[in-house]
Coordinates of C-alpha atoms in Angstrom, one line a residue:
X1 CA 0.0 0.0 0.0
X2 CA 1.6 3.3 -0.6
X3 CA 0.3 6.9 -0.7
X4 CA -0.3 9.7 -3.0
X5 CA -1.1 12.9 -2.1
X6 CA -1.7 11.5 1.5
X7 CA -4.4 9.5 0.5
X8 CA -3.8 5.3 0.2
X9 CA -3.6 3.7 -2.7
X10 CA -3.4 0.2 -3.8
X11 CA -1.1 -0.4 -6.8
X12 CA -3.0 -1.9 -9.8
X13 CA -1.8 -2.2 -13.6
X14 CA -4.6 0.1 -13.5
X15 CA -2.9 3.0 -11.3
X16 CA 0.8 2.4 -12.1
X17 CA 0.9 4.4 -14.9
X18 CA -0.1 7.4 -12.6
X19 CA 1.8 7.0 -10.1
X20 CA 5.1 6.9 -12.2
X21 CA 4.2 10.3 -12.6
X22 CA 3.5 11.5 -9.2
X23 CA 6.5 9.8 -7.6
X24 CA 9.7 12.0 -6.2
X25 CA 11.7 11.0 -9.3
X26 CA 9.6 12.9 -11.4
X27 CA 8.2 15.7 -9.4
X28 CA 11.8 16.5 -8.3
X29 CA 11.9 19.2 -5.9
X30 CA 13.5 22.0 -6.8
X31 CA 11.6 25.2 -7.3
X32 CA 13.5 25.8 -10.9
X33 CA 10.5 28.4 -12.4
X34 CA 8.1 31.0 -11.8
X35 CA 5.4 31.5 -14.4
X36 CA 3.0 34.3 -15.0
X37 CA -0.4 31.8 -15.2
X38 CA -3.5 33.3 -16.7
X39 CA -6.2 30.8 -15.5
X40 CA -9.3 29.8 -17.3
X41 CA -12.0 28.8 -15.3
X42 CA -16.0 28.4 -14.2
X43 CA -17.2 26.7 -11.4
X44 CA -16.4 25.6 -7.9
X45 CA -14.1 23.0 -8.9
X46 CA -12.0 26.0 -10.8
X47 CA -12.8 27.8 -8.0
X48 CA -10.2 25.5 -5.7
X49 CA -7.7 25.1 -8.0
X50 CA -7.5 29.0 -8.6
X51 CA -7.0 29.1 -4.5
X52 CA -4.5 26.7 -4.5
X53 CA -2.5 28.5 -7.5
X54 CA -3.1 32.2 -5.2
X55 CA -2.1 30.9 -2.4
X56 CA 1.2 29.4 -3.6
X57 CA 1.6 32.4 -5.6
X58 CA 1.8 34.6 -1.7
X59 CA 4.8 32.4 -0.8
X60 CA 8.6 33.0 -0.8
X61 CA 9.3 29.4 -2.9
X62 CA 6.1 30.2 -5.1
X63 CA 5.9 28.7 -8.7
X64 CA 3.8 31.1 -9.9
X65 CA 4.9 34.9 -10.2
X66 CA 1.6 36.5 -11.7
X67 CA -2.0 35.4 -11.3
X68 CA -4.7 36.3 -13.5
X69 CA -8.4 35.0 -14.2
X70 CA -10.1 34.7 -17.7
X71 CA -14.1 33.5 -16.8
X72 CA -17.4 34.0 -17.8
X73 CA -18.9 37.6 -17.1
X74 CA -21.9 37.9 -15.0
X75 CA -25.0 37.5 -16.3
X76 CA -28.6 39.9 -15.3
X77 CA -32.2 40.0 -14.5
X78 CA -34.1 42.8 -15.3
X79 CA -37.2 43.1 -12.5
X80 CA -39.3 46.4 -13.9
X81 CA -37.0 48.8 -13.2
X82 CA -34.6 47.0 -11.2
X83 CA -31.3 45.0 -12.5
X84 CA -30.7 41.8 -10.5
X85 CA -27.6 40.0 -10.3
X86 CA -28.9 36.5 -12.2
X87 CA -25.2 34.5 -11.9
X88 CA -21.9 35.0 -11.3
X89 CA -19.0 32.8 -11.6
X90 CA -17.5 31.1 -8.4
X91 CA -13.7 31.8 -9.6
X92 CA -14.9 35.2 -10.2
X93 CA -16.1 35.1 -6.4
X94 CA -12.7 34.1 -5.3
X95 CA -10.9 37.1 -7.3
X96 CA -12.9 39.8 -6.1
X97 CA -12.3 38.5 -2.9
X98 CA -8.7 37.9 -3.5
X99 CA -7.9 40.7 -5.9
X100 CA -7.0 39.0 -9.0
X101 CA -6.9 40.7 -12.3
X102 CA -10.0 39.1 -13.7
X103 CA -10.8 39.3 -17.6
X104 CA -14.3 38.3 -19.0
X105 CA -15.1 36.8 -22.2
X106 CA -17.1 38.8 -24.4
X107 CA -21.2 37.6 -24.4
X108 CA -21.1 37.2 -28.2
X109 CA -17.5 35.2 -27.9
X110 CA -18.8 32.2 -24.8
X111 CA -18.2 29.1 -25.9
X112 CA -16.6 29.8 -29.0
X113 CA -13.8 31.8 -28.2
X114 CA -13.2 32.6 -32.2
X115 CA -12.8 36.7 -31.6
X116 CA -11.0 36.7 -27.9
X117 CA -7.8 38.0 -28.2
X118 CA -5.1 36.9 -25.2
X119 CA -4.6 40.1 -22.8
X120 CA -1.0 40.5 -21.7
X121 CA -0.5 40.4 -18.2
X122 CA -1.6 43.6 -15.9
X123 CA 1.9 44.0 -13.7
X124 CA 4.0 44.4 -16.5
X125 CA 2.4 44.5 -20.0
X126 CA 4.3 40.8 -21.0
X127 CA 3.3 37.9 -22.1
X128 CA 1.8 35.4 -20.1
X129 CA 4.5 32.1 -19.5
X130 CA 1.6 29.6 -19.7
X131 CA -2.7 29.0 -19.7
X132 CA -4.4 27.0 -17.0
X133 CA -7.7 26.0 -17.9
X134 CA -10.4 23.9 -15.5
X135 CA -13.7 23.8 -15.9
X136 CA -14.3 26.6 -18.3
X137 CA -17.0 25.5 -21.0
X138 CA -15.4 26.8 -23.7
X139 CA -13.1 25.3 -26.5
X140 CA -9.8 26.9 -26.8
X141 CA -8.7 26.7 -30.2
X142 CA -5.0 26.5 -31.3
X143 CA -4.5 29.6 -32.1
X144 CA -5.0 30.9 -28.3
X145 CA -2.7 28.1 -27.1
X146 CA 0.0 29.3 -29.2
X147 CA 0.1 32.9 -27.6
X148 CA 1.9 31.1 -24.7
X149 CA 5.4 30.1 -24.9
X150 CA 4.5 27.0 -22.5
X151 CA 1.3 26.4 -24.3
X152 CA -1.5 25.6 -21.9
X153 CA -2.7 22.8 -19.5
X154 CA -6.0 21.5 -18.1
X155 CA -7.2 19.9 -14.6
X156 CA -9.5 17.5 -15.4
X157 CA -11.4 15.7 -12.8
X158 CA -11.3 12.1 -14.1
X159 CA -9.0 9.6 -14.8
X160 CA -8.7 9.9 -18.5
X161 CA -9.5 8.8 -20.9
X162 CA -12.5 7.8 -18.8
X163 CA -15.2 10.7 -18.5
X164 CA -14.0 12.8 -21.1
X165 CA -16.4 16.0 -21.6
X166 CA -18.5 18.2 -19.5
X167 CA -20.0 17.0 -16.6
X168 CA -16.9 14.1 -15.2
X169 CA -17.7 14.2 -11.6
X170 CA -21.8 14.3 -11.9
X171 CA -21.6 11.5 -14.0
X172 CA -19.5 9.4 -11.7
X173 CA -21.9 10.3 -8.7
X174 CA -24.7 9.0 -11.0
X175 CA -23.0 5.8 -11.9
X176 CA -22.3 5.1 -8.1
X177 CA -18.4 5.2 -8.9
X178 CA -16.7 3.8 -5.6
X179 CA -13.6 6.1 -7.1
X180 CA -12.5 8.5 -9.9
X181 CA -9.2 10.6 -10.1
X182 CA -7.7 14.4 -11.0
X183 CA -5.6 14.2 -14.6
X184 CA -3.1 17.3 -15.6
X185 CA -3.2 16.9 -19.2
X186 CA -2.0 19.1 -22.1
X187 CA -4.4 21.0 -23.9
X188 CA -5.3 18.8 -27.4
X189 CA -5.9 22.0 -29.8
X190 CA -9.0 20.2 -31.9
X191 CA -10.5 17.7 -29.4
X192 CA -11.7 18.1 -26.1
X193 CA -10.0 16.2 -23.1
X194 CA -7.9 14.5 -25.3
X195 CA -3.9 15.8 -24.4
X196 CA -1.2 14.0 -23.6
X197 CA -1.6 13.4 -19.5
X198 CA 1.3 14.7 -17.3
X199 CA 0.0 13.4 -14.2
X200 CA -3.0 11.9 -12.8
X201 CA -4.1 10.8 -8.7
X202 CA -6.8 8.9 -7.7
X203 CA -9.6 10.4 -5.4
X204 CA -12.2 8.0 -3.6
X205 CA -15.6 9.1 -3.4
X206 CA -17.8 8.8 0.0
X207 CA -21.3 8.1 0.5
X208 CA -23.3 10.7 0.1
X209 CA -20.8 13.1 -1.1
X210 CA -22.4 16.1 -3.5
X211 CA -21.2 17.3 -6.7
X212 CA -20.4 20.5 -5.2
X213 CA -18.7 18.7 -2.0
X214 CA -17.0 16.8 -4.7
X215 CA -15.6 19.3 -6.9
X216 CA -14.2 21.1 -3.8
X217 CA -12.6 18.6 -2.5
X218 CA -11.4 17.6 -6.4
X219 CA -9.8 21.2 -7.0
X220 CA -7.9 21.1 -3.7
X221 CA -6.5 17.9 -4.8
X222 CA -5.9 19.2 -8.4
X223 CA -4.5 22.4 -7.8
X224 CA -1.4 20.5 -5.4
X225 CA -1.0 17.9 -8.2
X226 CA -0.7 21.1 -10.7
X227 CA 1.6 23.2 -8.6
X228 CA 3.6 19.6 -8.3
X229 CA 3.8 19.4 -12.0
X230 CA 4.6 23.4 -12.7
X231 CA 7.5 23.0 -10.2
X232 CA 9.0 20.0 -12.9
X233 CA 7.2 21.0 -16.2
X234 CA 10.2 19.8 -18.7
X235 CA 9.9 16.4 -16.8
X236 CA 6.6 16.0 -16.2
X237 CA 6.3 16.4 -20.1
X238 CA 9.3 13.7 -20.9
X239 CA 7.3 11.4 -19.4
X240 CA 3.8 12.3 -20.5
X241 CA 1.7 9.6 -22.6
X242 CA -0.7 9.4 -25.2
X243 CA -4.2 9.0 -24.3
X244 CA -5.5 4.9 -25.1
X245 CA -8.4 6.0 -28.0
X246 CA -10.0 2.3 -27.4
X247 CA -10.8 3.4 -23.6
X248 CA -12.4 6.5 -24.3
X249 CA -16.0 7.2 -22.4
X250 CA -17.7 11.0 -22.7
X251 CA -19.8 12.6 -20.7
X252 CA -22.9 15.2 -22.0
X253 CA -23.5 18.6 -20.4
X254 CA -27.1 17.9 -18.6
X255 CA -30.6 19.7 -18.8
X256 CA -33.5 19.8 -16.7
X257 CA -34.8 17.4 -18.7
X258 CA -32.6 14.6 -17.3
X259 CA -33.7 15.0 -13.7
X260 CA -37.7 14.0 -14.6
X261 CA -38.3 11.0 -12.2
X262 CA -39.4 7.8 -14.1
X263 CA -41.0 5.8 -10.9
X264 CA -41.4 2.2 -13.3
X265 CA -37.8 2.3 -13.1
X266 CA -35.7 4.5 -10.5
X267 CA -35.0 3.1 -7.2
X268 CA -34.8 5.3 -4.0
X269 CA -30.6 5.1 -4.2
X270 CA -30.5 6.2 -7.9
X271 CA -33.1 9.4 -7.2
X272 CA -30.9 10.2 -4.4
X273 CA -27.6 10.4 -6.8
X274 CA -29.6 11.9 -9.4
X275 CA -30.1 14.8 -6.3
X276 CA -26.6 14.9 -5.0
X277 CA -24.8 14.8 -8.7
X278 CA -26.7 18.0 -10.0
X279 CA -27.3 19.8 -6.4
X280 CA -27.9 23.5 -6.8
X281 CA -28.2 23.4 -10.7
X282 CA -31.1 21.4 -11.3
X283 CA -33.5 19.3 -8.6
X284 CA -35.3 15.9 -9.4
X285 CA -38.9 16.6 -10.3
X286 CA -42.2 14.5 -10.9
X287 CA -45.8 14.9 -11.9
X288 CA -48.7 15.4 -9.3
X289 CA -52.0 15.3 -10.5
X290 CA -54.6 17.8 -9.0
X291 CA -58.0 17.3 -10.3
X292 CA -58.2 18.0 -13.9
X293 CA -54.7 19.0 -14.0
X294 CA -50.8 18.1 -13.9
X295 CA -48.4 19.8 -11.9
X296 CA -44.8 19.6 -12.0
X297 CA -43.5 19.3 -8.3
X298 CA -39.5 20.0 -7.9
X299 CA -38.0 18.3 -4.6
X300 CA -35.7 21.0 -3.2
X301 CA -34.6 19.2 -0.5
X302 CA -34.8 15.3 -0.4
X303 CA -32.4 12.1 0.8
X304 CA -32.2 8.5 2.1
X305 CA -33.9 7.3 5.3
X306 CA -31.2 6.8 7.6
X307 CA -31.7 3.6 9.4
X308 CA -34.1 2.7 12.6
X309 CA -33.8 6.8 12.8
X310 CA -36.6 6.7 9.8
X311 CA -38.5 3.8 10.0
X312 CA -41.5 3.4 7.2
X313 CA -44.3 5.6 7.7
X314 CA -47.1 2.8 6.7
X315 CA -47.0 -0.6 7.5
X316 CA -47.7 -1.7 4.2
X317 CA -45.5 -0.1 2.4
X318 CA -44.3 -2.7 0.4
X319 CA -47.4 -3.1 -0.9
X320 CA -47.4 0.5 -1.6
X321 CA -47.0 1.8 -5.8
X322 CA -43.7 3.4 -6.5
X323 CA -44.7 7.1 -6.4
X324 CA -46.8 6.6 -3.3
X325 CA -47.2 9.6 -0.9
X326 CA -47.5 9.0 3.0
X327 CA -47.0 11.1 6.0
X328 CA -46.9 10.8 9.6
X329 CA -48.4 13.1 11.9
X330 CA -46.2 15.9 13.5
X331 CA -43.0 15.0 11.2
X332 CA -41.7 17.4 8.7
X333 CA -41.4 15.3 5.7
X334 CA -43.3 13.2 3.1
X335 CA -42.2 9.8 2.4
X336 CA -42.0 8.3 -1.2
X337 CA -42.0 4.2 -2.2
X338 CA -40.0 3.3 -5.0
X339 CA -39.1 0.9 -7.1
X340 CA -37.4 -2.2 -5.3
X341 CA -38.3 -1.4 -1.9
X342 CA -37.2 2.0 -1.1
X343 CA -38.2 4.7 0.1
X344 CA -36.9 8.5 -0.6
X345 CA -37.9 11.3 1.9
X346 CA -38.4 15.0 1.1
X347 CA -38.6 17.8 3.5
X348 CA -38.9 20.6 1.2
X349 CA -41.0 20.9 -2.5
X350 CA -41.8 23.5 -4.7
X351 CA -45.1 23.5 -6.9
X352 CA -45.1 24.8 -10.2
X353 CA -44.6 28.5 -9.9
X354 CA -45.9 28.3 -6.0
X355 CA -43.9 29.2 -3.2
X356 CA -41.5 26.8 -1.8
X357 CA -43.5 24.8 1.0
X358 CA -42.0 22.1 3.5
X359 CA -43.2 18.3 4.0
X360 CA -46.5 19.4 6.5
X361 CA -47.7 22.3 4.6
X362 CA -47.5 19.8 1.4
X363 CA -49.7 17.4 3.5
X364 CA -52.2 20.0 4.2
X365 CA -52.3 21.4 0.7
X366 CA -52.1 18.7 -1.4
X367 CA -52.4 15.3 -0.1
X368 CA -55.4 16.0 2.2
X369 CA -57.2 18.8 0.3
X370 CA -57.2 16.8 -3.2
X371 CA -56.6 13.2 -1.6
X372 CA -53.8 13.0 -3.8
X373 CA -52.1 9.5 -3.4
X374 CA -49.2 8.9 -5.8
X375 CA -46.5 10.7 -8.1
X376 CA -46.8 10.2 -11.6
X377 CA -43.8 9.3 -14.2
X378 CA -45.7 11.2 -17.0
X379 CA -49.2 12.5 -18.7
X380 CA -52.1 11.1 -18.6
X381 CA -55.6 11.5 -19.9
X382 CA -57.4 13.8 -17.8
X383 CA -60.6 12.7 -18.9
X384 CA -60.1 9.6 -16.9
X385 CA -59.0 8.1 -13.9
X386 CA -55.3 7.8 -13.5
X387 CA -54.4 4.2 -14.9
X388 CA -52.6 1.9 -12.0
X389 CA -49.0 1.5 -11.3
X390 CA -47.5 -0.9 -14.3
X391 CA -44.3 -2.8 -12.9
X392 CA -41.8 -3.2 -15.5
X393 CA -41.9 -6.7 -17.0
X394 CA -40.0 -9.6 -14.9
X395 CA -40.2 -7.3 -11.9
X396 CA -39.9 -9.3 -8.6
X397 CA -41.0 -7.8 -5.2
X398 CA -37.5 -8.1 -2.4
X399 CA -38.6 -9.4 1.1
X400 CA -39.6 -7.7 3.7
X401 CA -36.1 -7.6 5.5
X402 CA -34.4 -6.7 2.3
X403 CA -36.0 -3.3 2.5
X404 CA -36.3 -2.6 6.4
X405 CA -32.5 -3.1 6.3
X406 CA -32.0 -1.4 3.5
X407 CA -30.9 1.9 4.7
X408 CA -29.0 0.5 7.5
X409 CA -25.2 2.0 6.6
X410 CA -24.9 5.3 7.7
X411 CA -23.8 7.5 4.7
X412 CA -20.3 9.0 5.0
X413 CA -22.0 12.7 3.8
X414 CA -24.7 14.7 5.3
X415 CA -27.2 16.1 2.9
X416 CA -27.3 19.8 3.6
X417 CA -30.0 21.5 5.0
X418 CA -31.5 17.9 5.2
X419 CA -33.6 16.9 8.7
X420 CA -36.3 15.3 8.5
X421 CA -37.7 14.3 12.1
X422 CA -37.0 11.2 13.3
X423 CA -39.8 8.4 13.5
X424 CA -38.6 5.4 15.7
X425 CA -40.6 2.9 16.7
X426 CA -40.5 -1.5 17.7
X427 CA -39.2 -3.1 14.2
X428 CA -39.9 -6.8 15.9
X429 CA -43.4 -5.3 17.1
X430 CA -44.4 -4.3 13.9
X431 CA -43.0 -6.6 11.0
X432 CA -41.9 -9.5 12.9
X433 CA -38.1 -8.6 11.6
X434 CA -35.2 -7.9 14.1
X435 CA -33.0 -4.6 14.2
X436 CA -29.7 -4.9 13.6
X437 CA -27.0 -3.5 15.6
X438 CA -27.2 0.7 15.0
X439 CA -24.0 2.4 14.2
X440 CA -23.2 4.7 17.0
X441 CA -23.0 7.2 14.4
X442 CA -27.1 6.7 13.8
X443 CA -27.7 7.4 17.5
X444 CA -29.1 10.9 18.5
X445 CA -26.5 12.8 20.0
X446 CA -27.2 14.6 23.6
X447 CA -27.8 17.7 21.7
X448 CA -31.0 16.0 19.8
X449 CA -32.2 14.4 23.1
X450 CA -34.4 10.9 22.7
X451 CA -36.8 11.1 19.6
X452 CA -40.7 10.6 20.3
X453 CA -41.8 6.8 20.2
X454 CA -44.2 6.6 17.2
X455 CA -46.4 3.3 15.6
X456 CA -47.0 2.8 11.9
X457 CA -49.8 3.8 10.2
X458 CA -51.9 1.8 8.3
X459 CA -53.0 5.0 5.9
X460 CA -52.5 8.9 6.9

């Protein structure tokens, strides 16, 4: 077992390649450059590496001499007479606070890049030594890359060529990836994510974990496996390699569209990553049906039961249609069945263009008033009765332990802002199952006190 970049790592034939890269041989460690960087990038992932590059940049041994940003510019509501501030980058964030020269792309020139012209750098009027570019959303073509002497290089946050494109670290959360990695690669001048790779680390994803926890955590990594690489940039480069073409897996840059629940066929643990890989860009979202109408309900805040803290709300719950809606009294959340024998709990909705609402006042306003029982995948003919709940073909039920236990390991990442109230009660009295052993993690601190014994219901 060995280490890089203080995390453990088993040595694979899959790894070694990496870690040739990121051992003392080739990193050396003499401080033999500093560069004026002009930095290209977007989002919080961008957002750490940038940190990490200012940071080094305020040190006596620092690789980098000048610091300046190239990003997005902000973008603007109009509210009658009012302008509102719509979005603004999160590296732009950081070099306000941080006073970094920042230069914005031109609204006609995002994405394309073909009019931009390369500023030189503010201290001195030269040319910058070399582009960094993470997460910016726009192809660079070659003839920016060839106004630096050093050409440029990218952070990526995958292990290329695996998850080449857009959206690297949502897609692993989606596909339940136990691990992924950080690559410094070249900049390829007609292909995206497809350089020569100077470096790459592996990074193991926790339970739970968010995209923007993720990409955090990602840049931190990435922006000390950069500075690692700018330190021996001739040598990094000697024993850079070609990308394997036969390996190759892209990612798409993801829409609303994407995060419409399909009940026939999403368990509770895939709406749950489909939450954490897009939180605060897009929310999961379903159809409700109120009387002679559809409404699109967005689940703001949402997550996994967590153990004999949640137990189900109904007794029969297995028996309950995916897309099911049940609530217990005095508890601050509505509990969904899904497909397989989970169960996903929401604590905060929104209602077409209504004001956000939590788990009771949804209760009161929409299960109760319109006796509204169930989510719905899709349209339906409003001149009739909602159709019942078709299983997909082959579909077999799991046992009644199966799914009790089924949220029984604690995840390793809090959803924020997520807390629904707890609803204990006998599991032996009720189903005839016994617990298992609670981590001590699952037990309600001091702080919490002892939750309120509750019984199932048989309907709300």
């Amino acid at each position: 077992m060995f280490r890089v970049l203080g995390r453990p790592v088993q040595l694979t034939a899959r790894w070694l390649p990496a870690y040739r890269n990121t051992s003392r041989r080739a990193f050396g460690t003499a401080n033999s450059a500093n560069y004026k960087v002009l930095f290209f990038g977007t989002d919080e992932f961008a957002r750490a590496v940038l940190k990490e590059l200012y940071e080094d940049s305020q040190t006596s041994s620092s690789v980098v001499s000048q610091l300046e940003l190239v990003c997005p510019p902000h973008q603007f509501i109009q509210h009658g007479k009012k302008t509102k501030l719509k979005w603004k980058a999160d590296t732009s964030r950081l070099s306000a606070k941080r006073d970094i020269k920042t230069h914005f792309i031109p609204t006609a020139d995002e994405g394309k890049m073909l009019n931009w012209v390369v500023p030189k750098t503010a201290k001195d009027g030269r040319t910058f030594d070399i582009g960094i570019v993470a997460s910016f959303g726009a192809f660079l073509p070659q003839r920016i890359i060839d106004e630096f002497p050093l050409k440029m290089l990218n952070v990526h946050p995958s292990m290329l060529p695996k998850y080449r494109g857009p959206s690297p670290i949502e897609t692993a959360i989606l596909n339940d990836d136990k691990s992924t990695g950080i690559s410094i690669q070249e900049v390829h001048p007609s292909k995206f994510d497809a350089g020569k790779v100077l470096a790459q680390v592996p990074y193991e994803i926790k339970s739970g974990i968010n995209r923007k926890q993720m990409g955090q955590e990602m840049g931190t990594e990435g922006g000390k496996l950069l500075l690692k690489v700018l330190r021996d940039l001739d040598n990094m480069r000697k024993h850079s390699w070609e990308q394997d073409e036969s390996q190759v897996t892209k990612t798409y840059l993801f829409s609303n569209t994407d995060l419409q629940i399909n009940w026939q066929t999403m368990t509770a643990h895939h709406i749950a990553r489909m939450y954490c890989a897009h939180y605060e860009r897009y929310v999961p979202w379903t159809h409700l049906r109120v009387k002679n109408s559809l409404k699109m309900v967005k689940f703001l805040v949402m997550g996994l039961p967590q153990g004999q803290k949640h137990m189900p709300v109904r007794r029969d719950f297995l028996d309950l249609a995916p897309g099911t809606m049940s609530h217990q009294r005095k508890t601050n959340f509505i509990e969904f069945n899904c497909i397989g024998g989970g169960r996903i709990l929401v604590t905060r909705f929104i209602v077409e263009s209504k004001q956000a609402c939590d788990g009771l006042q949804f209760n009161a306003g929409y299960i109760k008033k319109f006796k509204a029982e169930r989510m719905l995948s899709g349209h339906v003919d409003m001149n009739r009765p909602t159709p019942p709940f078709e299983y997909p073909e082959g579909y077999t039920k799991p046992s009644l332990e199966t799914a009790l236990h089924m949220f029984d390991t604690p995840l390793e990442v809090k959803v924020p802002g997520f807390s629904p109230t707890p609803l204990r009660y006998d599991m032996k009295k009720a189903f005839g199952i016994e617990p298992r052993q609670v981590p001590k993690e699952q037990e309600p601190t001091e702080e919490q006190g002892p939750a309120e014994k509750q019984e199932p219901t048989d309907k709300e």
